[in-house]
Amino acid sequence: IQQQQEEQMRIQQQQEQQMLLQRQQEEQMRIQQQQEEQRRIQQQQEEQMRIQQQQEEQRRIQQQQEEQMRIQQQQEEQMRIQQQQEEQMRIQQQHEEQMRIQQQQEDK
């Protein structure tokens, strides 16, 4: 009977040992899942950061393009003004030429 009792005790201890082990394993599993979840979240955050940087880069490029457009418009405006000035010079020269001819005629 004592042997039986000892055997039962031993079996009970084994069972408790197994239960404890199982709980430990479940705990480890939970910790591992948490870690994977954290890694996933970190990856998402890094992805978002990269996307945000790309967007800022795109905005910067767009601003540069708009600036270039404005500069080009200014240059075209200057060209137009220069052409007008040259046209006016030509007209003035013609006028002076005409005046000269007229003066010559009157002098005759």
Short mmCIF file of N, CA and C in Angstrom, two decimals:
data_model
loop_
_atom_site.label_atom_id
_atom_site.label_comp_id
_atom_site.label_asym_id
_atom_site.label_seq_id
_atom_site.Cartn_x
_atom_site.Cartn_y
_atom_site.Cartn_z
N ILE A 1 0.84 -1.20 0.00
CA ILE A 1 0.00 0.00 0.00
C ILE A 1 0.88 1.25 0.00
N GLN A 2 1.90 1.19 0.83
CA GLN A 2 2.81 2.33 0.87
C GLN A 2 3.45 2.52 -0.51
N GLN A 3 3.81 1.44 -1.15
CA GLN A 3 4.39 1.51 -2.50
C GLN A 3 3.42 2.17 -3.46
N GLN A 4 2.17 1.75 -3.35
CA GLN A 4 1.14 2.34 -4.22
C GLN A 4 1.04 3.84 -3.98
N GLN A 5 1.04 4.21 -2.72
CA GLN A 5 0.94 5.63 -2.39
C GLN A 5 2.12 6.40 -2.95
N GLU A 6 3.30 5.81 -2.78
CA GLU A 6 4.50 6.47 -3.30
C GLU A 6 4.41 6.60 -4.82
N GLU A 7 3.94 5.54 -5.46
CA GLU A 7 3.79 5.54 -6.93
C GLU A 7 2.82 6.65 -7.34
N GLN A 8 1.73 6.76 -6.59
CA GLN A 8 0.74 7.80 -6.89
C GLN A 8 1.35 9.19 -6.71
N MET A 9 2.08 9.36 -5.65
CA MET A 9 2.75 10.63 -5.39
C MET A 9 3.66 10.98 -6.56
N ARG A 10 4.44 9.98 -6.99
CA ARG A 10 5.38 10.18 -8.08
C ARG A 10 4.62 10.61 -9.36
N ILE A 11 3.55 9.89 -9.62
CA ILE A 11 2.73 10.18 -10.81
C ILE A 11 2.17 11.60 -10.70
N GLN A 12 1.71 11.95 -9.52
CA GLN A 12 1.13 13.29 -9.32
C GLN A 12 2.21 14.37 -9.54
N GLN A 13 3.38 14.12 -9.02
CA GLN A 13 4.50 15.07 -9.22
C GLN A 13 4.81 15.21 -10.71
N GLN A 14 4.85 14.08 -11.40
CA GLN A 14 5.12 14.12 -12.85
C GLN A 14 4.07 14.97 -13.55
N GLN A 15 2.81 14.73 -13.17
CA GLN A 15 1.73 15.48 -13.80
C GLN A 15 1.88 16.98 -13.54
N GLU A 16 2.20 17.33 -12.31
CA GLU A 16 2.38 18.75 -11.98
C GLU A 16 3.54 19.32 -12.78
N GLN A 17 4.60 18.53 -12.88
CA GLN A 17 5.79 18.94 -13.65
C GLN A 17 5.38 19.21 -15.11
N GLN A 18 4.60 18.31 -15.65
CA GLN A 18 4.13 18.46 -17.04
C GLN A 18 3.27 19.71 -17.19
N MET A 19 2.37 19.91 -16.27
CA MET A 19 1.50 21.09 -16.30
C MET A 19 2.34 22.37 -16.32
N LEU A 20 3.33 22.38 -15.42
CA LEU A 20 4.21 23.54 -15.31
C LEU A 20 4.93 23.78 -16.63
N LEU A 21 5.47 22.72 -17.20
CA LEU A 21 6.16 22.81 -18.48
C LEU A 21 5.23 23.37 -19.55
N GLN A 22 4.03 22.84 -19.59
CA GLN A 22 3.07 23.27 -20.59
C GLN A 22 2.77 24.76 -20.44
N ARG A 23 2.58 25.20 -19.20
CA ARG A 23 2.33 26.63 -18.96
C ARG A 23 3.51 27.47 -19.43
N GLN A 24 4.71 27.00 -19.14
CA GLN A 24 5.91 27.72 -19.58
C GLN A 24 5.94 27.83 -21.10
N GLN A 25 5.64 26.73 -21.77
CA GLN A 25 5.64 26.74 -23.23
C GLN A 25 4.60 27.71 -23.77
N GLU A 26 3.42 27.69 -23.18
CA GLU A 26 2.38 28.62 -23.63
C GLU A 26 2.82 30.06 -23.43
N GLU A 27 3.45 30.31 -22.30
CA GLU A 27 3.96 31.66 -22.01
C GLU A 27 4.99 32.07 -23.08
N GLN A 28 5.90 31.16 -23.38
CA GLN A 28 6.91 31.44 -24.40
C GLN A 28 6.25 31.72 -25.75
N MET A 29 5.27 30.91 -26.08
CA MET A 29 4.53 31.13 -27.34
C MET A 29 3.94 32.54 -27.36
N ARG A 30 3.32 32.94 -26.27
CA ARG A 30 2.69 34.25 -26.21
C ARG A 30 3.74 35.36 -26.38
N ILE A 31 4.87 35.18 -25.70
CA ILE A 31 5.95 36.16 -25.80
C ILE A 31 6.45 36.25 -27.24
N GLN A 32 6.60 35.11 -27.89
CA GLN A 32 7.06 35.07 -29.27
C GLN A 32 6.06 35.78 -30.18
N GLN A 33 4.79 35.52 -29.99
CA GLN A 33 3.76 36.21 -30.79
C GLN A 33 3.82 37.72 -30.58
N GLN A 34 3.98 38.13 -29.35
CA GLN A 34 4.10 39.56 -29.06
C GLN A 34 5.28 40.16 -29.81
N GLN A 35 6.40 39.47 -29.76
CA GLN A 35 7.60 39.96 -30.43
C GLN A 35 7.37 40.10 -31.93
N GLU A 36 6.74 39.09 -32.52
CA GLU A 36 6.45 39.16 -33.95
C GLU A 36 5.52 40.33 -34.26
N GLU A 37 4.55 40.53 -33.42
CA GLU A 37 3.61 41.65 -33.59
C GLU A 37 4.37 42.98 -33.52
N GLN A 38 5.27 43.09 -32.57
CA GLN A 38 6.08 44.30 -32.44
C GLN A 38 6.94 44.52 -33.68
N ARG A 39 7.54 43.45 -34.16
CA ARG A 39 8.36 43.57 -35.38
C ARG A 39 7.50 44.05 -36.55
N ARG A 40 6.31 43.48 -36.66
CA ARG A 40 5.39 43.86 -37.73
C ARG A 40 5.05 45.36 -37.63
N ILE A 41 4.76 45.79 -36.42
CA ILE A 41 4.42 47.20 -36.18
C ILE A 41 5.61 48.09 -36.54
N GLN A 42 6.80 47.67 -36.15
CA GLN A 42 8.01 48.46 -36.46
C GLN A 42 8.22 48.56 -37.97
N GLN A 43 8.02 47.44 -38.68
CA GLN A 43 8.14 47.46 -40.14
C GLN A 43 7.14 48.44 -40.74
N GLN A 44 5.92 48.42 -40.26
CA GLN A 44 4.90 49.35 -40.75
C GLN A 44 5.34 50.79 -40.53
N GLN A 45 5.84 51.06 -39.36
CA GLN A 45 6.28 52.42 -39.04
C GLN A 45 7.41 52.85 -39.98
N GLU A 46 8.37 51.95 -40.21
CA GLU A 46 9.47 52.28 -41.12
C GLU A 46 8.94 52.53 -42.52
N GLU A 47 7.99 51.72 -42.95
CA GLU A 47 7.36 51.89 -44.27
C GLU A 47 6.69 53.26 -44.35
N GLN A 48 5.96 53.62 -43.30
CA GLN A 48 5.30 54.93 -43.27
C GLN A 48 6.33 56.06 -43.34
N MET A 49 7.40 55.92 -42.59
CA MET A 49 8.47 56.92 -42.61
C MET A 49 9.00 57.08 -44.03
N ARG A 50 9.25 55.96 -44.71
CA ARG A 50 9.79 55.99 -46.07
C ARG A 50 8.80 56.70 -47.01
N ILE A 51 7.54 56.37 -46.86
CA ILE A 51 6.49 56.99 -47.69
C ILE A 51 6.46 58.50 -47.44
N GLN A 52 6.56 58.88 -46.18
CA GLN A 52 6.53 60.31 -45.84
C GLN A 52 7.73 61.03 -46.47
N GLN A 53 8.89 60.42 -46.38
CA GLN A 53 10.10 61.00 -46.99
C GLN A 53 9.91 61.16 -48.50
N GLN A 54 9.36 60.12 -49.13
CA GLN A 54 9.11 60.19 -50.58
C GLN A 54 8.18 61.37 -50.90
N GLN A 55 7.14 61.51 -50.10
CA GLN A 55 6.18 62.60 -50.34
C GLN A 55 6.86 63.96 -50.21
N GLU A 56 7.69 64.11 -49.18
CA GLU A 56 8.40 65.37 -49.01
C GLU A 56 9.33 65.63 -50.19
N GLU A 57 10.00 64.58 -50.64
CA GLU A 57 10.89 64.70 -51.81
C GLU A 57 10.09 65.14 -53.04
N GLN A 58 8.93 64.54 -53.22
CA GLN A 58 8.07 64.91 -54.35
C GLN A 58 7.62 66.36 -54.26
N ARG A 59 7.24 66.78 -53.05
CA ARG A 59 6.84 68.19 -52.87
C ARG A 59 8.00 69.13 -53.22
N ARG A 60 9.21 68.76 -52.78
CA ARG A 60 10.39 69.57 -53.06
C ARG A 60 10.62 69.68 -54.58
N ILE A 61 10.50 68.55 -55.25
CA ILE A 61 10.68 68.52 -56.71
C ILE A 61 9.62 69.38 -57.39
N GLN A 62 8.40 69.28 -56.92
CA GLN A 62 7.31 70.07 -57.51
C GLN A 62 7.58 71.57 -57.32
N GLN A 63 8.02 71.94 -56.14
CA GLN A 63 8.36 73.35 -55.90
C GLN A 63 9.45 73.82 -56.87
N GLN A 64 10.46 72.99 -57.04
CA GLN A 64 11.55 73.32 -57.97
C GLN A 64 10.99 73.52 -59.38
N GLN A 65 10.13 72.62 -59.80
CA GLN A 65 9.55 72.72 -61.14
C GLN A 65 8.76 74.01 -61.29
N GLU A 66 7.97 74.35 -60.27
CA GLU A 66 7.18 75.59 -60.33
C GLU A 66 8.12 76.79 -60.41
N GLU A 67 9.19 76.75 -59.63
CA GLU A 67 10.18 77.83 -59.66
C GLU A 67 10.79 77.96 -61.07
N GLN A 68 11.15 76.84 -61.66
CA GLN A 68 11.70 76.85 -63.02
C GLN A 68 10.70 77.43 -64.02
N MET A 69 9.44 77.03 -63.88
CA MET A 69 8.39 77.56 -64.75
C MET A 69 8.34 79.09 -64.63
N ARG A 70 8.37 79.59 -63.42
CA ARG A 70 8.29 81.03 -63.19
C ARG A 70 9.48 81.75 -63.82
N ILE A 71 10.66 81.15 -63.66
CA ILE A 71 11.88 81.73 -64.24
C ILE A 71 11.76 81.76 -65.76
N GLN A 72 11.26 80.69 -66.34
CA GLN A 72 11.10 80.61 -67.78
C GLN A 72 10.12 81.69 -68.26
N GLN A 73 9.02 81.85 -67.56
CA GLN A 73 8.06 82.89 -67.92
C GLN A 73 8.71 84.27 -67.86
N GLN A 74 9.48 84.52 -66.83
CA GLN A 74 10.19 85.80 -66.70
C GLN A 74 11.10 86.01 -67.90
N GLN A 75 11.83 84.98 -68.26
CA GLN A 75 12.76 85.08 -69.39
C GLN A 75 12.00 85.41 -70.68
N GLU A 76 10.87 84.73 -70.88
CA GLU A 76 10.08 85.00 -72.09
C GLU A 76 9.58 86.44 -72.08
N GLU A 77 9.16 86.90 -70.92
CA GLU A 77 8.69 88.29 -70.79
C GLU A 77 9.82 89.26 -71.13
N GLN A 78 11.01 88.99 -70.64
CA GLN A 78 12.17 89.83 -70.94
C GLN A 78 12.47 89.83 -72.44
N MET A 79 12.40 88.66 -73.06
CA MET A 79 12.63 88.56 -74.50
C MET A 79 11.63 89.45 -75.25
N ARG A 80 10.38 89.38 -74.83
CA ARG A 80 9.31 90.16 -75.47
C ARG A 80 9.60 91.65 -75.34
N ILE A 81 9.99 92.05 -74.14
CA ILE A 81 10.32 93.47 -73.90
C ILE A 81 11.50 93.89 -74.77
N GLN A 82 12.49 93.03 -74.85
CA GLN A 82 13.67 93.35 -75.65
C GLN A 82 13.27 93.52 -77.13
N GLN A 83 12.44 92.62 -77.62
CA GLN A 83 11.96 92.73 -79.01
C GLN A 83 11.23 94.05 -79.23
N GLN A 84 10.38 94.40 -78.27
CA GLN A 84 9.66 95.68 -78.38
C GLN A 84 10.63 96.84 -78.46
N GLN A 85 11.63 96.80 -77.59
CA GLN A 85 12.62 97.89 -77.59
C GLN A 85 13.34 97.98 -78.93
N GLU A 86 13.72 96.81 -79.46
CA GLU A 86 14.41 96.81 -80.76
C GLU A 86 13.49 97.37 -81.84
N GLU A 87 12.23 96.99 -81.77
CA GLU A 87 11.24 97.51 -82.74
C GLU A 87 11.12 99.03 -82.64
N GLN A 88 11.07 99.52 -81.42
CA GLN A 88 10.99 100.98 -81.21
C GLN A 88 12.24 101.68 -81.75
N MET A 89 13.40 101.10 -81.50
CA MET A 89 14.65 101.66 -82.01
C MET A 89 14.58 101.76 -83.53
N ARG A 90 14.12 100.69 -84.16
CA ARG A 90 14.02 100.64 -85.62
C ARG A 90 13.10 101.77 -86.12
N ILE A 91 11.96 101.91 -85.47
CA ILE A 91 10.99 102.94 -85.86
C ILE A 91 11.61 104.34 -85.69
N GLN A 92 12.32 104.51 -84.60
CA GLN A 92 12.95 105.81 -84.36
C GLN A 92 14.01 106.12 -85.42
N GLN A 93 14.78 105.12 -85.77
CA GLN A 93 15.79 105.29 -86.82
C GLN A 93 15.13 105.67 -88.15
N GLN A 94 14.06 104.96 -88.45
CA GLN A 94 13.32 105.27 -89.68
C GLN A 94 12.87 106.73 -89.66
N HIS A 95 12.31 107.10 -88.55
CA HIS A 95 11.80 108.47 -88.38
C HIS A 95 12.93 109.49 -88.59
N GLU A 96 14.06 109.23 -87.95
CA GLU A 96 15.20 110.14 -88.10
C GLU A 96 15.66 110.19 -89.55
N GLU A 97 15.66 109.04 -90.18
CA GLU A 97 16.05 108.97 -91.59
C GLU A 97 15.10 109.83 -92.44
N GLN A 98 13.83 109.69 -92.17
CA GLN A 98 12.83 110.49 -92.88
C GLN A 98 13.03 111.98 -92.64
N MET A 99 13.26 112.34 -91.42
CA MET A 99 13.50 113.74 -91.05
C MET A 99 14.71 114.27 -91.83
N ARG A 100 15.75 113.46 -91.90
CA ARG A 100 16.98 113.86 -92.59
C ARG A 100 16.70 114.12 -94.08
N ILE A 101 15.97 113.16 -94.65
CA ILE A 101 15.62 113.30 -96.07
C ILE A 101 14.80 114.57 -96.29
N GLN A 102 13.85 114.77 -95.40
CA GLN A 102 12.99 115.96 -95.52
C GLN A 102 13.82 117.24 -95.41
N GLN A 103 14.73 117.24 -94.49
CA GLN A 103 15.61 118.40 -94.28
C GLN A 103 16.43 118.65 -95.55
N GLN A 104 16.93 117.56 -96.11
CA GLN A 104 17.71 117.67 -97.34
C GLN A 104 16.87 118.31 -98.44
N GLN A 105 15.66 117.86 -98.56
CA GLN A 105 14.76 118.36 -99.60
C GLN A 105 14.52 119.86 -99.38
N GLU A 106 14.28 120.22 -98.14
CA GLU A 106 14.01 121.63 -97.86
C GLU A 106 15.24 122.46 -98.15
N ASP A 107 16.40 121.90 -97.89
CA ASP A 107 17.66 122.64 -98.12
C ASP A 107 17.88 122.92 -99.60
N LYS A 108 17.33 122.05 -100.45
CA LYS A 108 17.57 122.21 -101.89
C LYS A 108 16.99 123.49 -102.45
#
